[in-house]
XYZ file of N, CA and C in Angstrom:
501
model
N -16.700 28.800 12.727
C -17.685 30.458 12.245
C -16.516 31.121 12.120
N -15.817 31.652 12.980
C -15.343 33.103 13.136
C -13.743 33.096 12.612
N -12.921 31.770 12.597
C -11.343 31.676 12.227
C -11.640 31.823 10.106
N -12.680 31.716 9.647
C -12.086 31.885 8.464
C -12.249 33.198 8.216
N -13.388 34.087 8.755
C -12.474 35.663 8.301
C -12.321 36.449 9.295
N -11.366 35.724 10.279
C -10.557 36.250 10.800
C -9.145 35.832 9.771
N -8.747 34.567 8.891
C -7.728 34.059 8.086
C -8.209 35.264 7.269
N -8.822 35.757 6.213
C -9.183 36.548 5.921
C -8.990 37.969 6.077
N -8.527 38.305 6.861
C -8.124 39.808 7.113
C -9.558 40.627 8.149
N -10.191 40.086 8.123
C -11.806 40.824 9.097
C -11.411 41.247 10.015
N -12.092 42.401 10.035
C -11.906 43.082 11.187
C -13.055 42.236 12.276
N -13.015 42.413 13.558
C -13.757 42.282 14.423
C -15.008 42.473 14.472
N -15.336 43.827 14.289
C -16.621 44.552 13.509
C -17.070 43.829 13.032
N -16.725 43.742 11.382
C -17.168 42.800 10.820
C -17.733 42.129 11.084
N -17.191 40.931 11.349
C -17.133 39.648 11.955
C -18.398 39.152 12.873
N -18.348 40.338 13.611
C -19.435 40.431 14.464
C -20.978 40.761 13.810
N -20.817 41.888 13.283
C -22.121 42.071 12.005
C -22.915 40.809 11.397
N -21.312 40.145 10.687
C -21.594 39.266 9.907
C -22.402 37.943 10.615
N -22.067 37.720 11.835
C -22.115 36.699 12.287
C -23.303 36.472 13.239
N -23.064 38.014 13.953
C -24.193 38.180 14.976
C -23.472 37.960 16.181
N -22.694 37.222 16.824
C -21.912 36.693 18.011
C -21.432 37.911 18.648
N -21.307 38.112 19.497
C -20.943 39.206 20.116
C -19.496 39.588 20.593
N -19.238 40.890 20.866
C -17.661 41.030 20.566
C -16.984 40.116 21.475
N -16.838 40.002 22.828
C -16.359 38.961 23.291
C -16.094 37.955 22.397
N -16.711 37.025 22.257
C -16.796 36.111 21.639
C -15.828 35.801 20.206
N -16.678 36.700 19.735
C -14.965 37.137 18.270
C -13.950 37.138 18.333
N -13.598 38.228 19.804
C -12.226 38.399 19.990
C -11.777 37.341 21.072
N -12.201 36.406 21.283
C -12.057 34.823 22.128
C -11.541 33.728 20.876
N -12.639 34.162 20.076
C -12.035 32.826 19.012
C -11.160 33.145 17.934
N -10.882 34.609 17.743
C -9.640 35.249 17.409
C -8.376 34.937 17.870
N -8.304 35.144 18.984
C -7.588 34.808 19.906
C -7.100 33.644 20.023
N -8.257 32.540 19.936
C -7.601 31.121 19.575
C -6.991 30.479 18.191
N -7.468 31.206 17.342
C -6.999 31.552 16.283
C -5.212 31.724 16.138
N -5.134 32.700 16.429
C -3.502 33.280 16.618
C -2.946 32.444 17.251
N -2.860 31.754 18.542
C -2.707 30.876 19.561
C -2.603 29.795 18.000
N -3.634 28.692 17.833
C -3.101 28.102 16.651
C -2.212 28.205 15.634
N -2.467 29.676 15.076
C -1.324 30.170 13.757
C 0.404 30.104 14.486
N 0.154 30.254 15.834
C 1.790 30.588 16.770
C 2.227 29.397 16.518
N 1.150 28.573 17.520
C 1.557 26.901 16.914
C 2.176 26.227 15.866
N 1.968 27.029 15.071
C 1.774 26.101 13.689
C 3.116 26.535 13.241
N 3.478 27.510 13.547
C 5.035 28.152 13.430
C 5.101 29.621 12.829
N 3.838 29.931 12.482
C 3.575 31.245 12.331
C 4.337 32.504 13.430
N 4.615 33.391 12.746
C 5.242 34.933 13.784
C 4.574 35.956 13.758
N 5.119 36.478 15.015
C 3.456 37.890 15.483
C 3.799 38.446 14.614
N 4.693 39.248 13.514
C 4.797 40.399 13.188
C 2.964 39.157 11.448
N 3.581 38.216 11.198
C 2.351 37.695 10.334
C 1.166 37.653 10.511
N 1.296 36.750 11.678
C -0.248 36.836 12.464
C -0.785 38.025 12.119
N 0.169 39.481 12.950
C -0.006 40.833 12.687
C -0.850 40.992 11.444
N -0.482 40.773 10.661
C -0.900 41.034 9.308
C -1.886 41.112 8.835
N -2.191 39.721 8.966
C -3.473 39.196 8.682
C -4.408 39.814 9.735
N -4.213 40.028 10.720
C -5.247 40.423 11.693
C -5.734 41.850 12.046
N -4.615 42.651 11.379
C -4.435 44.168 11.288
C -3.804 44.470 12.989
N -3.292 44.020 13.512
C -2.481 44.146 14.791
C -1.045 44.308 14.536
N -0.671 44.909 15.558
C 1.450 44.840 15.621
C 1.668 43.513 16.252
N 2.723 43.264 16.033
C 3.215 42.016 16.756
C 3.810 42.019 17.856
N 3.367 43.050 18.471
C 3.695 43.033 20.435
C 2.136 42.850 20.701
N 0.730 43.367 19.687
C 0.011 43.155 20.529
C -0.912 41.884 19.806
N -0.154 41.545 19.161
C -0.522 39.934 19.127
C 0.523 38.542 19.910
N 1.385 39.211 20.672
C 2.011 38.751 21.626
C 1.364 39.091 22.670
N 1.165 39.694 23.077
C -0.031 39.795 24.602
C -1.563 39.357 24.358
N -1.806 39.345 23.121
C -3.188 38.443 22.902
C -3.308 37.018 23.322
N -2.272 36.802 22.512
C -1.781 35.017 22.781
C -1.216 34.697 24.544
N -0.087 35.252 24.752
C -0.247 35.493 26.251
C -1.586 35.478 27.067
N -2.056 35.907 26.813
C -3.789 36.459 27.464
C -4.442 35.252 27.198
N -4.350 34.706 26.145
C -5.357 33.342 25.691
C -5.269 32.005 26.690
N -3.482 32.262 26.624
C -2.737 31.091 27.184
C -3.020 31.106 28.767
N -3.037 32.619 29.629
C -2.899 32.287 30.491
C -4.246 31.213 31.038
N -5.223 32.381 30.010
C -6.609 31.602 30.579
C -6.799 29.834 30.318
N -5.884 28.860 30.178
C -5.966 27.617 29.451
C -5.320 26.727 29.888
N -4.490 27.867 30.756
C -2.891 27.218 31.423
C -1.639 26.865 31.191
N -2.091 26.361 29.784
C -0.402 25.956 29.183
C -0.089 26.890 27.758
N 1.117 27.215 27.682
C 1.993 28.132 27.147
C 1.997 27.363 25.260
N 2.518 28.258 24.799
C 2.389 28.438 23.169
C 3.352 27.212 23.113
N 4.824 27.576 23.378
C 5.880 26.432 23.696
C 5.214 24.641 24.277
N 5.070 25.131 24.947
C 3.712 23.708 25.629
C 3.073 23.163 24.599
N 2.388 23.663 24.074
C 1.216 23.574 22.934
C 2.149 22.799 21.991
N 2.897 23.377 21.750
C 3.861 23.421 20.124
C 4.443 21.938 20.625
N 5.317 21.734 21.627
C 5.747 20.396 22.057
C 4.626 19.172 21.968
N 4.025 19.047 22.583
C 2.610 18.108 22.665
C 2.426 17.965 21.275
N 1.470 18.919 20.293
C 1.415 18.833 18.815
C 2.692 18.027 18.369
N 3.871 18.260 18.682
C 5.176 17.753 17.958
C 5.047 16.413 18.379
N 4.630 16.082 19.589
C 4.564 14.706 20.346
C 3.450 14.051 19.856
N 2.345 14.798 19.075
C 1.069 13.880 18.999
C 1.635 13.461 17.092
N 2.119 14.291 16.801
C 2.480 14.357 15.111
C 3.545 12.834 15.452
N 4.740 12.815 16.493
C 5.738 11.840 15.948
C 5.160 10.467 16.245
N 3.906 10.274 17.596
C 3.615 8.954 17.928
C 3.345 8.980 16.570
N 2.033 9.606 15.900
C 0.857 9.149 14.419
C 1.944 8.234 13.405
N 3.012 9.345 13.297
C 3.954 8.766 12.029
C 4.296 7.642 12.555
N 5.056 7.556 13.782
C 5.518 6.055 13.889
C 4.376 5.201 13.798
N 3.545 5.391 14.219
C 1.604 4.565 14.605
C 1.895 3.837 12.937
N 1.414 4.523 12.184
C 1.138 4.889 10.448
C 2.416 4.022 10.034
N 3.737 4.076 10.679
C 4.645 3.677 9.307
C 4.601 1.843 9.783
N 4.412 1.486 11.221
C 4.553 0.346 11.839
C 3.485 -0.269 11.066
N 1.909 0.199 11.415
C 0.740 -0.365 10.285
C 1.185 -0.668 8.670
N 2.004 0.065 8.358
C 2.342 0.177 6.611
C 3.438 -1.010 6.710
N 3.985 -0.902 7.071
C 5.224 -2.459 7.772
C 4.301 -3.789 7.475
N 3.516 -4.147 8.818
C 2.968 -4.818 9.390
C 2.096 -5.540 8.309
N 1.427 -4.216 7.232
C 0.570 -4.802 5.888
C 1.073 -5.265 4.621
N 2.208 -4.730 4.649
C 3.649 -5.059 3.761
C 4.943 -5.813 4.391
N 4.905 -7.144 4.846
C 5.982 -7.354 4.733
C 6.867 -7.971 4.101
N 8.104 -7.592 4.098
C 9.089 -8.478 3.074
C 9.157 -6.736 2.327
N 8.306 -6.017 2.280
C 8.767 -4.662 1.459
C 10.188 -3.938 1.833
N 10.553 -3.066 0.636
C 11.951 -2.473 1.318
C 11.795 -1.407 1.896
N 12.663 -0.661 2.490
C 13.015 0.816 3.083
C 12.082 1.806 2.296
N 12.581 1.514 1.235
C 11.793 3.028 -0.246
C 10.345 2.833 -0.274
N 9.882 1.275 -0.451
C 9.067 0.978 -0.953
C 7.928 1.063 0.923
N 7.927 1.271 1.691
C 7.309 1.332 2.872
C 7.243 3.139 2.719
N 8.430 3.579 2.264
C 8.383 5.235 2.702
C 7.649 5.372 1.351
N 7.068 4.594 0.606
C 6.518 5.158 -0.954
C 5.339 4.892 -0.323
N 4.668 3.919 0.498
C 3.337 4.033 0.481
C 2.844 4.351 1.445
N 3.270 4.466 2.690
C 3.653 5.661 4.492
C 3.035 7.037 3.544
N 3.880 7.584 2.307
C 4.243 8.528 1.728
C 4.730 9.654 2.820
N 6.314 8.600 3.383
C 6.804 10.044 3.892
C 8.344 9.452 3.329
N 9.272 10.315 4.018
C 10.705 10.127 3.210
C 11.457 8.933 3.990
N 12.591 7.748 3.317
C 13.044 6.875 3.621
C 13.474 6.848 5.256
N 14.100 8.618 5.312
C 14.800 9.073 6.442
C 14.111 8.268 7.228
N 12.681 9.162 7.590
C 11.287 9.019 8.232
C 11.324 7.345 8.953
N 10.989 6.746 7.097
C 11.064 5.699 7.955
C 12.052 4.349 9.022
N 13.257 4.705 8.631
C 14.462 4.485 9.078
C 14.744 4.918 10.916
N 14.224 6.239 10.857
C 14.307 6.855 12.326
C 13.191 5.973 13.094
N 12.044 5.690 12.076
C 10.476 5.370 13.428
C 10.575 3.991 12.987
N 11.457 3.100 12.354
C 11.531 1.501 13.001
C 11.392 1.218 14.195
N 10.830 0.066 14.441
C 10.648 -0.864 15.841
C 11.804 -1.908 15.388
N 12.029 -2.579 16.734
C 12.456 -4.100 16.229
C 12.413 -5.066 15.712
N 10.962 -4.918 15.321
C 9.768 -5.795 14.665
C 9.933 -5.236 13.290
N 9.702 -4.133 12.590
C 10.228 -3.462 11.824
C 10.933 -3.820 11.263
N 12.239 -3.956 11.844
C 13.677 -3.770 11.494
C 13.804 -5.560 11.173
N 12.820 -6.689 11.853
C 13.259 -7.579 11.397
C 11.991 -7.863 9.535
N 11.222 -7.239 9.842
C 9.869 -7.541 8.717
C 10.614 -6.463 6.957
N 11.342 -4.954 7.438
C 11.388 -4.644 6.179
C 12.573 -5.123 5.456
N 12.465 -5.424 4.147
C 13.798 -5.853 3.099
C 15.111 -5.417 3.645
N 16.173 -6.188 3.715
C 17.395 -5.337 3.260
C 17.687 -4.784 5.018
N 17.120 -5.235 5.732
C 17.399 -4.322 7.228
C 17.880 -5.909 7.929
N 18.009 -4.598 8.838
C 18.550 -6.062 10.244
C 20.036 -6.486 10.232
N 20.577 -7.600 10.008
C 22.371 -8.159 10.101
C 22.777 -7.046 9.429
N 22.361 -7.455 7.806
C 22.785 -6.388 6.830
C 23.652 -7.979 6.140
N 24.073 -9.342 6.674
C 24.694 -10.121 6.234
C 24.211 -10.815 5.429
N 24.574 -11.562 4.129
C 23.414 -12.863 3.668
C 23.124 -13.485 4.583
N 21.958 -14.326 4.466
C 21.679 -15.611 5.316
C 21.950 -16.272 4.215
N 22.599 -17.493 5.522
C 23.160 -18.665 4.484
C 22.148 -19.895 4.267
N 22.272 -20.170 3.352
C 21.651 -21.674 3.164
C 21.958 -22.902 3.684
N 21.342 -23.243 4.498
C 22.373 -25.056 4.781
C 21.166 -25.787 4.758
N 21.343 -27.028 4.702
C 20.375 -28.100 3.722
C 20.357 -28.547 5.406
N 19.301 -28.855 5.533
C 18.566 -30.231 6.411
C 19.234 -30.539 7.193
N 20.238 -31.597 6.515
C 21.231 -32.576 7.054
C 22.298 -31.382 7.764
N 22.966 -30.708 7.125
C 23.823 -29.682 8.322
C 23.196 -29.092 9.485
N 21.937 -28.633 9.096
C 21.471 -27.912 10.199
C 20.860 -29.047 11.614
N 20.933 -30.697 11.192
C 20.653 -31.680 12.383
C 22.067 -31.836 12.631
N 22.562 -31.632 11.625
C 24.398 -31.541 12.288
C 24.622 -30.653 13.607
N 24.830 -29.603 13.346
C 24.549 -28.742 13.847
C 24.337 -28.341 15.055
N 23.015 -28.724 15.624
C 22.207 -29.003 16.287
C 22.472 -30.183 17.340
N 22.867 -31.227 16.873
C 23.598 -32.218 17.581
C 24.732 -32.496 18.305
N 25.452 -31.659 17.439
C 27.037 -31.225 18.023
C 26.825 -30.255 19.303
N 25.971 -29.060 19.431
C 25.422 -28.459 20.729
C 24.689 -28.717 21.477
N 24.065 -29.757 21.315
C 23.848 -30.525 22.496
C 24.445 -31.830 23.042
N 25.617 -31.856 22.630
C 26.408 -32.554 23.949
C 27.260 -31.854 24.338
N 26.706 -30.574 24.508
C 27.868 -29.207 25.512
C 26.955 -28.419 26.424
N 25.383 -28.844 25.878
C 24.145 -28.617 27.165
C 23.302 -29.085 26.541
N 22.555 -29.217 27.994
C 21.531 -30.295 28.018
C 20.284 -29.545 29.021
N 19.485 -29.099 29.001
C 18.701 -28.850 27.802
C 19.519 -28.003 26.771
N 19.212 -27.641 25.364
C 19.842 -26.874 24.782
C 19.392 -25.317 24.397
N 19.673 -24.002 25.054
C 19.466 -23.301 25.758
C 20.139 -21.884 24.581
N 18.992 -21.230 24.110
C 19.469 -20.418 23.196
C 21.347 -19.798 23.542
N 21.321 -19.110 24.933
C 22.116 -18.801 25.247
C 23.567 -19.739 24.308
N 23.223 -21.052 25.054
C 24.977 -21.775 25.179
C 24.628 -22.326 23.230
N 23.421 -22.403 22.595
C 23.683 -22.659 21.807
C 24.590 -21.967 20.762
N 24.316 -20.070 21.234
C 24.803 -19.093 20.538
C 26.549 -19.051 20.970
């Protein structure tokens, strides 16, 4: 109720008149809006220009608002960035699981992110499911007879045949 008029530059008095809320409630909501803008990366000067305050007054208001809830702007920003990173990783994971065998560029296009973001957020499973990633070497095509012969040779050296001894 308060944030749209605050973002349009309306004064506290005008918002109190239009909404019927108390001045204290409007100031608290305006301060919460300023905190959110600061977390999103806006400067104190830009916020101040919007709400009609000096950058220093914005800084003090944000500091008071953060003291009430016990968390600084930096902590909130860090938490928000961590949440965004976690959401991005989950989005990429789901996209890869829904489209196994797709290329890195195809996954990026489907997930609406840059290919570098897909690459940074790949899990071990994701690396195996994305076409063209993994070892980078082209897999060899072995005949069934050749595979059987390789297993027989390996089994003579170690019984039971374990992955480590086969490697």
